[in-house]
Every structure is written in C-alpha cells, then in structure tokens.
Amino acid sequence: MARSTDLHLVPAPKKLSFREGTFNPQGKRYIKLEAEEPCRQNECRRSEHPDPSGHPDLSGQSLIMAAKQAGLLWETTASPKAPEDQVGLTIRLDTKADIPPEGYKLDIRPDGILITASTAAGAFYGACTLRQISGQPPCLSIVDSPDFPARGVMLDISRDKVPTLETLYALVDLLASWKINQFQLYTEHTFRYLAHPIVWEKADPMTGEQIMALDAYCWERFIQLVPNQNSFGHMERWLRHDKYRVMAEAPNGCDTAWGHFDYPFSLSPIDKRSLPFVAGLFEELLPHFTSRMFNVGLDETVDLGCGRSKKICKERGTGRVYLDFLLQIYDYVKKHGHTMQFWGDIIVKHPELIHELPSDIIALEWGYEADHPFKERGKKFRESGIRFYLCPGTSSWNTLSGRTENAIGNITCAAKNGLELGAIGILNTDWGDSGHWQPLSVSYLGFMAGAMASWNAKADLRKGLAEILSINAFGDLTGKLGQAFFDLGGIYQLFKKKTFNASVQWQMLFRANNGEGLELSEFEAMDRRLDEIAEAVKGDKASSPDAGIVREEIEHLLKLLQLASDVGKWKVGGPKPKNLKSRVEGIKESHRHVWMLRNRPGGLEDSVGKIKV
C-alpha cells in the first residue's frame, strides 16, 4: 500500500488515509460539476480574505485548469445526464457541508474521484492536491483545511529587479498550486505613477494596465493581489530627487542607529507636504486593485528624530510622533475603503502605544533569522487586541544561493507561534537587497516551505523537502534539481562566522570584508562542495515550464559562488585569483544574461554596479 511520503504533496494534508486499489484514469471520461446553484462572479472581490463562496464560478477556468494539470484531459460538464460510468471526477460544491472555508475532501476510489467542498476555493484546493497525484492514483481519502486564513507571499520589486508580466504569471501559477492566497509586490518607486515620471523613468515599473491584468490573473486562481506602497521610511528613491528632497526628514543625510546616512531616507512627519504627497500616491495606485487590503509599509524609520523632527521627538517621544503619522496614513487608507496593513517593527518597540492602534488595522510582525522572537512580539499585538500576521522570509537575499536551514527554521518558528498566538496570516517575504543578485529559482525552496507551513503549521518541513521541491517546483522526478538548490542553500553553514541576514560568500563579492574570522580551510571545503553539486545535478529530468531557465541559473550560481570562494581565499592570505578582472567582467555578463531571462532591463546596470571586487 502507498505511503503519504510517496505522494510528495504540497502542502502536506491534515488527514490522509489509504484504501486498497487504484483508480485507472484511462479511457473517455467526464469531469462533472455539481452545485446547488452557480457561484456568482465577483461577489467577494473586495473582501479582506478571498471568500470562496462568492469567487469565480464553479464551471470557470480555475477548476478546469486544476483538473487538466492533473493530467485529466476530460470534458467538463454540469449536466445531470452525464453517464455515471464515464464520470471520472466529480467536483461537488455543498454549501451546507461541514467543511471549513477553503477546506476540502478528496476521495479516490476505483470507480471515480470525488472532491467535496463548501466553497469554490476549497474545491479549487482539492483539485490542486489531485493535480499533484500523478499517474494511476492510489485509492485514498484526504480531509484538509488551512491553519491560517491568509497565506501570503511578498516579492520585492524595488531593489532593481522588476519581473516581466510573464514571470509573474508563472509565479502566481506555482504559488496557487501550493494553496497560497495572497500576493504582494513590495513597491517603493516601481509603479508607473503618472504624476511622478522622474522617479521611475529608469526602472521599468509596473503599469496600471499590467497591475489590472495581474490582479485578474490572481483572482482566477483564488489569490488576492494586495497593493503595497511604502509610505514613510525607505523613500530614498524618491527623496534623492530635488523635487521630493524638501519633504525628507534629513535632506542631506544624518547619523542614525545604523550608522551615517549620506542620503535622505524617510519622509519627515512634520513637513506639511508629506501627507498630501502620500495621499496622492494612494489615489493613483489603489484603483488598479480589487483587493480591499493595503500594505502601506512604515518600517525601519531609523532616521526619525535624527533630522527635522528631532525637537518634537525629544518633546513628545519618537514613538508618539511615529504613531501620529501612522494614524493620519490610516485615515487616508480608510477614505479609500481599504483595511490597512503595516510593518510592526517600530510600534512594537513602544508597546505602551499599541493599544491606540485602530481595531481594524493589521500589524505585520517580521523577522528573518531562525530565532526571531515571533512569540514575544506577537503577544504584544494579541494582548492589545490587534490582528496580526507573522512574516518570515525565504532567506535568499544577500546570500547568492540562499540559507536553507535558516529559511526552514525562520518559517517554522513563524507558523508554529502564529498558530499558538492566533495570528490571522503568514506573509512570507522575498527581498532583493543590494541589487537582487539571487535568481528567482533560489527562492522556490523558501516559497514552498512558507506555503507548507502556512497551510499546515505542524508539518515537518525538513522531511523530504529536497525531493518535494524537485518534483513540485521543477517537475524533476530524479530529485536532482531540488537537492541542488537545497545544498546550494547549505553552503553558508561551512563557515563558523555568524552572518546576520546574509552569507559569507555574498560578503566576499559585495562588502569590503577583509576575511576576518574566516579560514582558508572553509573556502576549500566550499570548493569541494561546489564540485559535488555541479556533478550531482547533471542528468536532471526537469519538465517545468522554466526548466531551461533554471539550469542556466544554476550554472550562473556555480560560477558566481566559485568566484566568491576564490576571492575569499585571497582575503584570508591565499594567492590572488588569476585573471580576476576578466572573471569579474564575465560574471557581470552572466548576471546580465540570467537577469533578462525573467526580468525587465530597467535597474539591471544599477544591480551590476553593486559588486565590489
């Protein structure tokens, strides 16, 4: 009899039991749709969470697509006259069934397959699970539902790299198949604001038309595309221009807790132009989205009180000045009929103020190390009655090839504490700091781990993850591609030196690191590991739509990591790498080539300039 581990399902279902026998999918069959009444289109598009009962109709493309991706290329019908002996799959919507929203029951018997759900989204997720059971499926029963109503991914598109629309469509397909239901594009300056062309003219931003197309694509797959625009800190791409510099907290930079900034970073909350400016951004951005949630950022305002607001922050307290600005932002968000999300890193340092937050706001508590204190900080929001998400990350940025164990630990910590504390969502983040040098495929492991944990927080993410990744991300039944990315993400562990939010190999190429605390033997071990990975990945059988791109990304990564190792050996006293200048130029060209396989050209040369060798 089959075992659950043989199925490699993403996410792992809550309850799975096997029966004797298999179902034979051969021959002429029908997919039969059964519902009390057709689901009404667009009824819930403006809700906070996708309410599947009012989402795209049961006979729509979302369920048909899911069934076809399982290899069931059968005719779909809602006719009660379909011959019972030819119905291979029945998708039954029963709004009175005792099945949680987004939950489903999947039964595979020798005479047919039945998916039952109380909502269209649940039926869709049941079809997604069926899609992952290939070949001649074993007879089984699955009863499944998610731990968190919001299961999100946030992709950074503001650190130079803006994906093509085709890349975003493909990523949405992948995330939907793993039951993700929220997607955000982290934005600072990469939306094409018609009133502000100077800010995005070299960035290849998302246009309003593209956002609307992506929004519709997401909704067909039961994903909310949540608008995202940072609105306080991280405004340097705006404030570098004279037109906007006048609104900066520190127009010429200042000393901060992070060290000296020689550029403006945050808006000044005491400048009378700041709020009308932000309101104008909201007015342009929000009409392109159907979601009624909105992430306004407000994180890492490290220069607040270090410049123009220094006097008032000293008099009233930095936390109070921050909260006052947040509440005014909130008023603008409510004016547009949206629920405000904001990063919770600043307000959590002033716990005495948390209870003053509006009751309908959503705090996003984030942290990216495996030991981040999600429990301690999440409690502060829970005790104040504020709804919150816990927000881990893929651990891909500032690493080149990821940090596998840290990603697993960070995501597991967020999900388990979120379940205990009553968080309403998990938002898994993928950042692009320092020019976004990691290829997209490096983040797949973190995306998958986040999808698994936000659906089933008690699942063991480490169990078979490399093979599950290989099959469900790359279509590689040999397991080689998944194992390669798993192992590339383990290279950082060859070094004893602790690196926060980064890896040693990345530091060798992008930071003025003199090799302190590092040893020659560690880089030699890295050389051996790279050779092993390069050999082991040969002969993969990847069949995913981006399989060719993924192979080119791995080839580029191996060259990039080898250069980092050679530079590292030089920094700890070894010989200078031969032809270093030409090798660096070759890496830049390789970076340009791989970049253009998935992304727009705007921002590329800025990214290339980040390498420091």
Coordinates of C-alpha atoms in Angstrom, one line a residue:
M1 CA 0.0 0.0 0.0
A2 CA 1.2 3.5 -0.8
R3 CA 2.6 5.8 1.9
S4 CA 1.9 9.5 2.4
T5 CA 5.6 10.3 1.7
D6 CA 5.3 8.6 -1.7
L7 CA 2.9 11.3 -2.9
H8 CA 5.1 14.4 -2.2
L9 CA 2.2 16.7 -1.7
V10 CA 2.5 20.4 -1.2
P11 CA 1.2 21.3 1.4
A12 CA 1.0 18.1 3.4
P13 CA -2.7 17.4 4.1
K14 CA -4.0 17.3 7.7
K15 CA -5.6 13.8 7.3
L16 CA -4.8 11.2 4.7
S17 CA -5.7 7.5 4.7
F18 CA -5.2 4.9 2.0
R19 CA -7.5 2.2 0.7
E20 CA -6.8 -0.8 -1.3
G21 CA -6.6 -0.4 -5.1
T22 CA -6.0 2.4 -7.6
F23 CA -8.1 4.5 -10.0
N24 CA -7.5 4.0 -13.7
P25 CA -7.7 7.4 -15.5
Q26 CA -7.6 5.9 -19.0
G27 CA -10.5 6.0 -21.4
K28 CA -13.2 8.5 -22.2
R29 CA -14.2 10.3 -19.0
Y30 CA -16.0 13.4 -17.8
I31 CA -15.4 16.0 -15.1
K32 CA -18.8 16.6 -13.6
L33 CA -19.6 19.8 -11.6
E34 CA -22.3 19.6 -9.0
A35 CA -23.6 22.6 -7.1
E36 CA -26.9 23.8 -5.6
E37 CA -26.7 27.0 -7.7
P38 CA -23.9 28.6 -9.7
C39 CA -21.4 30.6 -7.7
R40 CA -21.8 34.3 -8.5
Q41 CA -18.9 36.1 -10.2
N42 CA -17.0 38.9 -8.4
E43 CA -19.2 38.9 -5.3
C44 CA -16.3 38.8 -2.9
R45 CA -13.5 40.5 -4.8
R46 CA -13.4 43.4 -2.3
S47 CA -13.3 41.3 0.9
E48 CA -10.4 41.1 3.2
H49 CA -9.8 37.4 2.5
P50 CA -10.9 35.5 -0.6
D51 CA -14.4 34.3 0.3
P52 CA -14.6 31.3 -1.9
S53 CA -18.4 31.2 -1.8
G54 CA -18.5 34.2 -4.0
H55 CA -15.4 33.7 -6.1
P56 CA -15.2 32.7 -9.7
D57 CA -17.9 30.3 -10.7
L58 CA -17.5 26.6 -10.3
S59 CA -17.6 26.0 -14.0
G60 CA -14.9 28.6 -14.5
Q61 CA -11.4 28.2 -15.7
S62 CA -9.7 27.9 -12.3
L63 CA -11.2 24.4 -11.6
I64 CA -10.9 23.2 -15.1
M65 CA -7.3 24.3 -15.2
A66 CA -6.5 22.4 -12.0
A67 CA -8.1 19.2 -13.2
K68 CA -6.3 19.4 -16.5
Q69 CA -2.9 20.0 -14.8
A70 CA -3.5 16.7 -13.0
G71 CA -3.4 15.0 -16.5
L72 CA -7.2 14.7 -16.6
L73 CA -7.8 16.0 -20.1
W74 CA -11.5 15.2 -20.0
E75 CA -14.6 17.1 -21.0
T76 CA -16.1 19.2 -18.2
T77 CA -19.9 19.2 -17.8
A78 CA -22.5 20.4 -15.3
S79 CA -25.2 18.2 -17.0
P80 CA -27.1 15.7 -14.8
K81 CA -27.2 13.5 -17.9
A82 CA -23.5 12.7 -17.8
P83 CA -23.2 8.9 -17.9
E84 CA -22.3 7.8 -14.4
D85 CA -20.0 5.1 -15.5
Q86 CA -18.0 7.6 -17.5
V87 CA -17.7 10.3 -14.8
G88 CA -14.0 10.1 -13.7
L89 CA -14.0 13.2 -11.4
T90 CA -16.9 14.9 -9.6
I91 CA -16.4 18.3 -8.1
R92 CA -19.2 18.9 -5.7
L93 CA -20.0 22.2 -4.0
D94 CA -22.1 21.7 -1.0
T95 CA -22.5 25.0 1.0
K96 CA -24.1 23.1 3.9
A97 CA -21.3 20.6 4.2
D98 CA -19.4 20.6 7.5
I99 CA -16.2 21.6 5.7
P100 CA -14.2 24.8 6.7
P101 CA -13.9 27.6 4.2
E102 CA -11.0 26.7 1.8
G103 CA -11.2 23.1 3.1
Y104 CA -12.0 20.1 1.0
K105 CA -12.5 16.3 1.0
L106 CA -10.8 14.3 -1.7
D107 CA -11.8 10.7 -2.2
I108 CA -10.2 8.4 -4.8
R109 CA -11.9 5.1 -5.4
P110 CA -11.6 2.5 -8.1
D111 CA -14.7 3.8 -9.8
G112 CA -14.0 7.5 -9.7
I113 CA -12.7 10.6 -7.8
L114 CA -14.8 13.0 -5.7
I115 CA -13.8 16.4 -4.5
T116 CA -16.3 17.9 -2.0
A117 CA -16.1 21.5 -0.6
S118 CA -18.3 24.1 0.9
T119 CA -16.8 26.9 -1.1
A120 CA -15.3 27.2 -4.6
A121 CA -11.9 27.9 -3.2
G122 CA -12.0 24.6 -1.2
A123 CA -12.9 22.8 -4.4
F124 CA -10.0 24.5 -6.2
Y125 CA -7.6 23.4 -3.5
G126 CA -8.8 19.9 -3.6
A127 CA -8.2 19.9 -7.4
C128 CA -4.7 21.3 -6.7
T129 CA -4.0 18.3 -4.4
L130 CA -5.3 15.9 -7.1
R131 CA -3.1 17.6 -9.7
Q132 CA 0.0 16.5 -7.6
I133 CA -1.1 12.9 -7.6
S134 CA 0.2 11.8 -10.9
G135 CA -0.1 8.5 -12.9
Q136 CA -2.5 5.9 -11.7
P137 CA -3.5 7.4 -8.3
P138 CA -3.9 5.1 -5.3
C139 CA -7.3 4.9 -3.6
L140 CA -7.3 7.3 -0.6
S141 CA -9.2 9.8 1.4
I142 CA -8.0 13.3 2.3
V143 CA -9.7 15.7 4.7
D144 CA -7.9 19.0 4.7
S145 CA -8.2 22.7 5.6
P146 CA -5.7 25.5 6.3
D147 CA -4.4 26.7 9.6
F148 CA -4.3 30.4 8.5
P149 CA -6.9 32.3 6.5
A150 CA -4.2 34.5 4.9
R151 CA -1.3 32.6 3.3
G152 CA 0.8 35.2 1.5
V153 CA 4.0 35.8 -0.4
M154 CA 5.6 39.3 -0.8
L155 CA 8.0 39.7 -3.7
D156 CA 10.4 42.7 -3.6
I157 CA 10.3 44.6 -7.0
S158 CA 12.0 47.7 -5.7
R159 CA 15.7 46.7 -5.4
D160 CA 16.4 47.0 -9.2
K161 CA 14.7 43.8 -10.3
V162 CA 11.2 44.1 -11.8
P163 CA 9.9 40.7 -13.3
T164 CA 8.2 40.6 -16.6
L165 CA 4.5 40.0 -16.5
E166 CA 5.0 36.5 -17.9
T167 CA 7.3 35.7 -15.0
L168 CA 4.8 37.0 -12.5
Y169 CA 2.0 34.9 -14.2
A170 CA 4.2 31.8 -13.9
L171 CA 5.0 32.5 -10.3
V172 CA 1.3 33.0 -9.4
D173 CA 0.5 29.7 -11.1
L174 CA 3.1 28.0 -8.9
L175 CA 2.0 29.7 -5.7
A176 CA -1.7 28.9 -6.4
S177 CA -0.8 25.3 -6.9
W178 CA 0.6 25.3 -3.3
K179 CA -2.5 27.0 -1.9
I180 CA -1.1 30.5 -1.4
N181 CA -4.0 33.0 -1.4
Q182 CA -2.3 36.4 -1.1
F183 CA 0.4 38.0 -3.2
Q184 CA 2.1 41.4 -2.8
L185 CA 4.7 43.3 -4.9
Y186 CA 6.8 45.3 -2.5
T187 CA 6.9 48.8 -4.0
E188 CA 8.9 51.9 -3.3
H189 CA 9.2 53.5 -6.8
T190 CA 8.3 50.8 -9.3
F191 CA 4.7 51.6 -10.0
R192 CA 4.3 53.9 -13.0
Y193 CA 2.8 56.9 -11.2
L194 CA 1.6 59.2 -14.0
A195 CA 2.2 62.3 -11.7
H196 CA 5.8 61.3 -10.9
P197 CA 7.7 60.1 -14.0
I198 CA 11.1 61.3 -12.8
V199 CA 11.1 58.6 -10.1
W200 CA 10.5 55.5 -12.2
E201 CA 11.8 56.6 -15.7
K202 CA 14.8 54.3 -15.5
A203 CA 13.1 51.5 -13.5
D204 CA 10.8 49.7 -16.0
P205 CA 7.9 49.9 -13.4
M206 CA 4.6 48.0 -13.3
T207 CA 2.0 50.0 -15.2
G208 CA -1.6 50.4 -14.2
E209 CA -2.7 48.2 -17.1
Q210 CA -0.3 45.4 -16.0
I211 CA -1.4 45.6 -12.4
M212 CA -5.1 45.1 -13.5
A213 CA -4.1 42.2 -15.8
L214 CA -2.1 40.6 -12.9
D215 CA -4.9 41.2 -10.5
A216 CA -7.4 39.4 -12.7
Y217 CA -5.0 36.5 -13.2
C218 CA -4.5 36.2 -9.5
W219 CA -8.3 36.2 -8.7
E220 CA -8.9 33.5 -11.2
R221 CA -6.5 31.4 -9.1
F222 CA -8.0 32.4 -5.7
I223 CA -5.2 34.8 -4.9
Q224 CA -5.6 38.4 -3.7
L225 CA -3.1 40.8 -5.2
V226 CA -2.7 43.2 -2.3
P227 CA -1.5 46.7 -3.1
N228 CA 1.8 47.6 -1.5
Q229 CA 3.5 51.0 -1.3
N230 CA 6.0 52.1 1.4
S231 CA 4.9 55.4 2.7
F232 CA 7.4 56.7 5.4
G233 CA 10.8 55.0 5.5
H234 CA 12.6 53.5 2.6
M235 CA 11.7 56.5 0.4
E236 CA 15.3 57.2 -0.8
R237 CA 14.4 56.5 -4.4
W238 CA 12.0 59.4 -4.2
L239 CA 13.9 61.8 -1.9
R240 CA 17.1 61.7 -3.9
H241 CA 15.3 64.0 -6.4
D242 CA 15.3 67.7 -5.6
K243 CA 11.5 67.8 -6.2
Y244 CA 10.9 65.5 -3.3
R245 CA 14.0 66.1 -1.1
V246 CA 12.3 69.0 0.6
M247 CA 9.9 66.5 2.3
A248 CA 12.8 64.4 3.8
E249 CA 13.5 64.0 7.5
A250 CA 17.2 64.6 6.8
P251 CA 17.6 66.0 3.3
N252 CA 21.4 65.7 3.3
G253 CA 21.6 62.5 5.4
C254 CA 22.3 62.2 9.1
D255 CA 23.7 59.9 11.8
T256 CA 21.4 57.0 12.7
A257 CA 21.4 53.9 14.8
W258 CA 22.5 52.1 11.6
G259 CA 25.4 54.5 11.1
H260 CA 25.8 57.6 9.0
F261 CA 23.4 58.0 6.0
D262 CA 24.7 60.4 3.3
Y263 CA 21.4 60.4 1.6
P264 CA 17.7 61.1 2.6
F265 CA 15.8 58.1 3.8
S266 CA 12.4 58.8 5.3
L267 CA 9.7 61.4 4.8
S268 CA 9.5 64.0 7.6
P269 CA 6.3 63.6 9.6
I270 CA 6.4 67.3 10.4
D271 CA 6.5 68.5 6.8
K272 CA 3.1 69.7 5.8
R273 CA 3.7 68.3 2.2
S274 CA 4.4 64.7 3.3
L275 CA 0.8 63.6 3.9
P276 CA -0.7 65.2 0.8
F277 CA 2.1 63.6 -1.2
V278 CA 1.3 60.1 0.2
A279 CA -2.4 60.6 -0.3
G280 CA -1.7 61.4 -4.0
L281 CA 0.2 58.1 -4.3
F282 CA -2.7 56.2 -2.8
E283 CA -5.2 57.9 -5.2
E284 CA -3.2 56.8 -8.2
L285 CA -2.3 53.3 -7.1
L286 CA -5.4 51.8 -5.4
P287 CA -8.0 51.9 -8.3
H288 CA -6.0 49.2 -10.1
F289 CA -6.6 46.6 -7.4
T290 CA -9.7 44.7 -6.4
S291 CA -8.4 43.7 -3.0
R292 CA -9.6 45.9 -0.1
M293 CA -6.4 45.4 1.9
F294 CA -3.4 47.7 1.5
N295 CA 0.2 47.4 2.9
V296 CA 1.5 50.9 3.5
G297 CA 4.9 49.8 4.8
L298 CA 6.0 52.3 7.5
D299 CA 9.0 50.1 8.5
E300 CA 12.6 50.9 9.5
T301 CA 12.2 54.7 10.0
V302 CA 15.7 54.8 11.6
D303 CA 16.3 58.4 10.8
L304 CA 13.1 59.6 12.5
G305 CA 14.1 62.1 15.2
C306 CA 17.6 62.4 13.8
G307 CA 16.8 65.4 11.5
R308 CA 13.9 67.9 11.2
S309 CA 11.7 66.2 13.8
K310 CA 14.5 65.9 16.4
K311 CA 13.0 68.6 18.6
I312 CA 9.4 67.3 18.6
C313 CA 10.5 63.7 19.0
K314 CA 12.5 64.8 22.1
E315 CA 9.5 66.6 23.5
R316 CA 6.7 64.1 22.7
G317 CA 8.7 60.8 22.2
T318 CA 9.7 59.2 18.9
G319 CA 7.1 56.5 19.3
R320 CA 4.3 59.1 19.7
V321 CA 5.5 61.1 16.6
Y322 CA 5.6 57.8 14.6
L323 CA 2.1 56.8 15.8
D324 CA 0.6 60.2 15.0
F325 CA 1.8 59.9 11.4
L326 CA 0.6 56.3 11.1
L327 CA -2.9 57.3 12.2
Q328 CA -3.0 60.0 9.6
I329 CA -2.0 57.5 7.0
Y330 CA -4.7 55.2 8.3
D331 CA -7.3 57.9 7.8
Y332 CA -6.3 58.1 4.1
V333 CA -6.5 54.3 3.7
K334 CA -9.9 54.2 5.3
K335 CA -11.1 57.0 3.0
H336 CA -10.4 54.6 0.1
G337 CA -12.3 51.8 1.8
H338 CA -9.3 49.6 2.5
T339 CA -8.0 47.7 5.5
M340 CA -4.5 48.9 6.4
Q341 CA -1.6 46.5 6.8
F342 CA 1.7 48.0 8.2
W343 CA 5.1 46.6 9.3
G344 CA 5.1 46.3 13.1
D345 CA 8.8 46.7 13.8
I346 CA 8.6 50.3 15.0
I347 CA 5.4 50.3 17.1
V348 CA 6.4 47.0 18.8
K349 CA 9.3 49.0 20.4
H350 CA 6.7 51.2 22.0
P351 CA 4.3 48.6 23.4
E352 CA 2.5 51.2 25.6
L353 CA 1.2 52.7 22.3
I354 CA 0.0 49.5 20.6
H355 CA -3.5 49.7 22.2
E356 CA -4.0 53.1 20.5
L357 CA -3.9 51.5 17.1
P358 CA -7.3 51.2 15.3
S359 CA -9.1 47.9 16.0
D360 CA -9.4 47.0 12.3
I361 CA -5.7 47.5 11.4
I362 CA -3.4 44.5 10.6
A363 CA 0.2 44.6 12.0
L364 CA 2.9 42.7 10.2
E365 CA 5.4 41.4 12.6
W366 CA 8.6 40.4 10.6
G367 CA 12.0 38.9 11.3
Y368 CA 14.3 36.8 9.2
E369 CA 16.6 34.8 11.5
A370 CA 15.6 31.3 12.7
D371 CA 15.5 32.5 16.3
H372 CA 13.5 35.7 15.7
P373 CA 11.3 36.4 18.8
F374 CA 7.9 36.0 17.0
K375 CA 6.3 34.7 20.2
E376 CA 7.4 37.6 22.3
R377 CA 6.4 40.3 19.8
G378 CA 3.3 38.6 18.5
K379 CA 2.0 38.5 22.1
K380 CA 2.2 42.3 22.3
F381 CA -0.3 42.7 19.4
R382 CA -2.5 39.9 20.7
E383 CA -2.7 41.4 24.2
S384 CA -3.7 44.7 22.7
G385 CA -6.5 43.2 20.5
I386 CA -4.7 44.0 17.3
R387 CA -4.9 41.5 14.4
F388 CA -1.5 40.5 13.1
Y389 CA 0.4 38.4 10.6
L390 CA 3.8 36.8 11.3
C391 CA 6.2 37.5 8.5
P392 CA 9.3 35.2 7.9
G393 CA 11.3 35.2 4.8
T394 CA 12.9 32.9 2.1
S395 CA 16.4 33.8 3.3
S396 CA 17.5 34.2 -0.3
W397 CA 18.7 37.9 -0.4
N398 CA 22.3 38.9 0.4
T399 CA 23.3 35.2 0.0
L400 CA 23.5 34.4 -3.7
S401 CA 22.3 30.9 -3.1
G402 CA 20.1 31.0 0.0
R403 CA 20.3 29.8 3.6
T404 CA 18.3 26.6 3.6
E405 CA 18.3 25.7 7.3
N406 CA 17.7 29.3 8.3
A407 CA 14.7 29.6 6.0
I408 CA 13.2 26.4 7.4
G409 CA 13.8 27.5 10.9
N410 CA 12.5 31.0 10.4
I411 CA 9.4 29.9 8.6
T412 CA 8.7 27.1 11.1
C413 CA 9.1 29.5 14.0
A414 CA 6.6 31.9 12.5
A415 CA 4.0 29.3 11.7
K416 CA 4.1 27.5 15.0
N417 CA 4.0 30.7 17.0
G418 CA 1.4 32.2 14.8
L419 CA -0.9 29.1 15.3
E420 CA -0.4 29.4 19.1
L421 CA -1.0 33.1 19.3
G422 CA -3.9 33.3 16.9
A423 CA -2.2 35.2 14.0
I424 CA -4.6 35.6 11.1
G425 CA -1.9 35.1 8.5
I426 CA 1.6 34.3 7.4
L427 CA 3.2 36.6 4.9
N428 CA 6.4 35.0 3.5
T429 CA 8.8 37.7 2.2
D430 CA 11.4 37.6 -0.5
W431 CA 13.6 40.6 -0.6
G432 CA 16.1 41.9 -3.2
D433 CA 18.6 43.9 -1.1
S434 CA 21.9 45.0 -2.8
G435 CA 20.8 44.7 -6.4
H436 CA 18.8 41.5 -6.2
W437 CA 21.6 39.2 -7.3
Q438 CA 19.9 35.9 -6.4
P439 CA 18.0 34.2 -9.3
L440 CA 14.3 33.6 -8.7
S441 CA 14.7 29.8 -8.5
V442 CA 16.8 30.2 -5.4
S443 CA 13.7 31.5 -3.6
Y444 CA 11.5 28.5 -4.6
L445 CA 12.6 26.5 -1.6
G446 CA 11.5 29.3 0.7
F447 CA 8.3 29.9 -1.1
M448 CA 7.4 26.2 -0.8
A449 CA 8.3 26.0 2.8
G450 CA 6.2 29.0 3.6
A451 CA 3.2 27.5 1.7
M452 CA 3.5 24.3 3.5
A453 CA 3.8 25.8 7.0
S454 CA 1.0 28.4 6.5
W455 CA -1.4 25.6 5.5
N456 CA -0.2 23.0 8.0
A457 CA 1.9 24.6 10.7
K458 CA 2.5 21.2 12.4
A459 CA 4.1 19.6 9.4
D460 CA 7.8 18.7 9.4
L461 CA 9.3 20.9 6.7
R462 CA 12.6 19.1 6.7
K463 CA 11.1 15.7 5.9
G464 CA 11.8 15.1 2.2
L465 CA 11.9 18.8 1.3
A466 CA 14.6 18.5 -1.4
E467 CA 12.7 15.8 -3.3
I468 CA 9.3 17.5 -2.8
L469 CA 10.9 20.7 -4.2
S470 CA 12.3 18.9 -7.1
I471 CA 9.0 17.3 -8.1
N472 CA 6.6 20.2 -7.4
A473 CA 8.8 23.2 -8.4
F474 CA 10.8 21.8 -11.3
G475 CA 9.0 18.7 -12.4
D476 CA 12.2 16.7 -11.9
L477 CA 11.4 13.2 -10.7
T478 CA 15.1 12.4 -10.3
G479 CA 15.3 14.7 -7.4
K480 CA 18.5 16.3 -8.6
L481 CA 17.4 19.9 -9.1
G482 CA 15.7 20.1 -5.7
Q483 CA 18.7 18.6 -4.0
A484 CA 21.0 21.0 -5.8
F485 CA 19.1 24.1 -4.5
F486 CA 18.8 22.6 -1.1
D487 CA 22.6 22.0 -1.0
L488 CA 23.5 25.4 -2.5
G489 CA 21.5 26.9 0.3
G490 CA 23.6 25.0 2.8
I491 CA 27.0 26.4 1.7
Y492 CA 26.7 29.2 4.3
Q493 CA 26.9 26.6 7.0
L494 CA 30.5 25.7 6.0
F495 CA 31.6 28.9 7.8
K496 CA 31.7 29.3 11.5
K497 CA 31.4 33.1 11.4
K498 CA 27.8 34.2 12.1
T499 CA 26.3 36.4 9.4
F500 CA 23.1 38.2 10.1
N501 CA 20.6 38.3 7.2
A502 CA 23.4 37.4 4.7
S503 CA 26.0 34.8 3.9
V504 CA 29.8 34.8 3.9
Q505 CA 30.0 34.0 0.1
W506 CA 27.9 37.1 -0.7
Q507 CA 30.0 39.3 1.5
M508 CA 33.2 38.3 -0.4
L509 CA 31.8 40.0 -3.5
F510 CA 29.6 42.7 -2.2
R511 CA 31.1 44.0 1.0
A512 CA 34.5 45.4 1.9
N513 CA 35.3 42.3 4.0
N514 CA 38.9 41.6 4.9
G515 CA 38.4 38.0 5.7
E516 CA 38.5 38.5 9.5
G517 CA 37.1 35.5 11.4
L518 CA 37.4 33.2 8.3
E519 CA 39.7 30.4 7.5
L520 CA 41.3 29.1 4.3
S521 CA 40.0 25.6 5.0
E522 CA 36.4 26.8 5.0
F523 CA 36.8 28.1 1.4
E524 CA 38.5 24.9 0.4
A525 CA 35.5 23.0 1.8
M526 CA 33.3 25.3 -0.2
D527 CA 35.3 24.4 -3.4
R528 CA 34.7 20.7 -2.8
R529 CA 31.0 21.2 -2.1
L530 CA 30.6 23.2 -5.4
D531 CA 32.3 20.4 -7.3
E532 CA 30.0 17.8 -5.7
I533 CA 26.8 19.8 -6.5
A534 CA 27.9 20.5 -10.1
E535 CA 28.4 16.8 -10.7
A536 CA 25.3 15.6 -8.8
V537 CA 22.9 17.9 -10.8
K538 CA 23.9 16.5 -14.2
G539 CA 21.2 14.5 -15.8
D540 CA 18.2 16.1 -14.2
K541 CA 14.8 15.5 -15.9
A542 CA 13.1 18.8 -15.1
S543 CA 9.9 19.3 -17.1
S544 CA 8.6 22.6 -15.5
P545 CA 7.9 25.5 -18.0
D546 CA 11.0 27.3 -16.7
A547 CA 13.3 24.2 -16.6
G548 CA 15.7 25.7 -19.2
I549 CA 16.0 28.9 -17.3
V550 CA 16.6 27.1 -14.0
R551 CA 19.5 25.2 -15.5
E552 CA 21.1 28.5 -16.7
E553 CA 20.5 30.0 -13.2
I554 CA 22.3 27.1 -11.6
E555 CA 25.2 27.3 -14.0
H556 CA 25.5 31.0 -13.2
L557 CA 25.3 30.4 -9.5
L558 CA 28.1 27.9 -9.6
K559 CA 30.4 30.3 -11.4
L560 CA 29.4 33.2 -9.0
L561 CA 30.0 31.1 -5.9
Q562 CA 33.3 29.8 -7.2
L563 CA 34.4 33.4 -7.8
A564 CA 33.3 34.2 -4.2
S565 CA 35.4 31.3 -2.9
D566 CA 38.5 32.3 -4.8
V567 CA 38.2 35.9 -3.6
G568 CA 37.7 34.6 -0.1
K569 CA 40.8 32.5 -0.2
W570 CA 42.7 35.6 -1.4
K571 CA 41.3 37.7 1.5
V572 CA 42.5 35.2 4.1
G573 CA 46.0 35.1 2.8
G574 CA 45.9 32.9 -0.3
P575 CA 47.0 33.9 -3.8
K576 CA 45.2 36.5 -5.8
P577 CA 42.9 34.8 -8.3
K578 CA 44.3 34.7 -11.8
N579 CA 42.6 37.0 -14.4
L580 CA 40.4 38.4 -11.6
K581 CA 39.3 41.4 -13.5
S582 CA 38.2 39.4 -16.6
R583 CA 36.5 36.9 -14.4
V584 CA 34.5 39.7 -12.7
E585 CA 33.5 41.1 -16.0
G586 CA 32.5 37.6 -17.1
I587 CA 30.3 37.3 -14.0
K588 CA 28.7 40.7 -14.8
E589 CA 27.8 39.5 -18.3
S590 CA 26.4 36.2 -16.9
H591 CA 24.3 38.2 -14.5
R592 CA 23.0 40.4 -17.3
H593 CA 22.1 37.3 -19.3
V594 CA 20.3 35.4 -16.5
W595 CA 18.6 38.6 -15.4
M596 CA 17.0 39.1 -18.8
L597 CA 15.5 35.6 -18.8
R598 CA 12.8 36.6 -16.4
N599 CA 13.1 40.4 -15.8
R600 CA 12.9 43.8 -17.3
P601 CA 16.1 45.7 -18.3
G602 CA 15.4 48.7 -16.1
G603 CA 17.6 48.6 -12.9
L604 CA 20.0 46.0 -14.4
E605 CA 23.0 48.2 -14.6
D606 CA 22.4 49.6 -11.2
S607 CA 22.4 46.0 -9.9
V608 CA 25.6 45.2 -11.9
G609 CA 27.3 48.1 -10.2
K610 CA 26.7 46.7 -6.7
I611 CA 29.6 44.1 -7.0
K612 CA 32.6 45.4 -5.1
V613 CA 35.5 43.1 -6.4

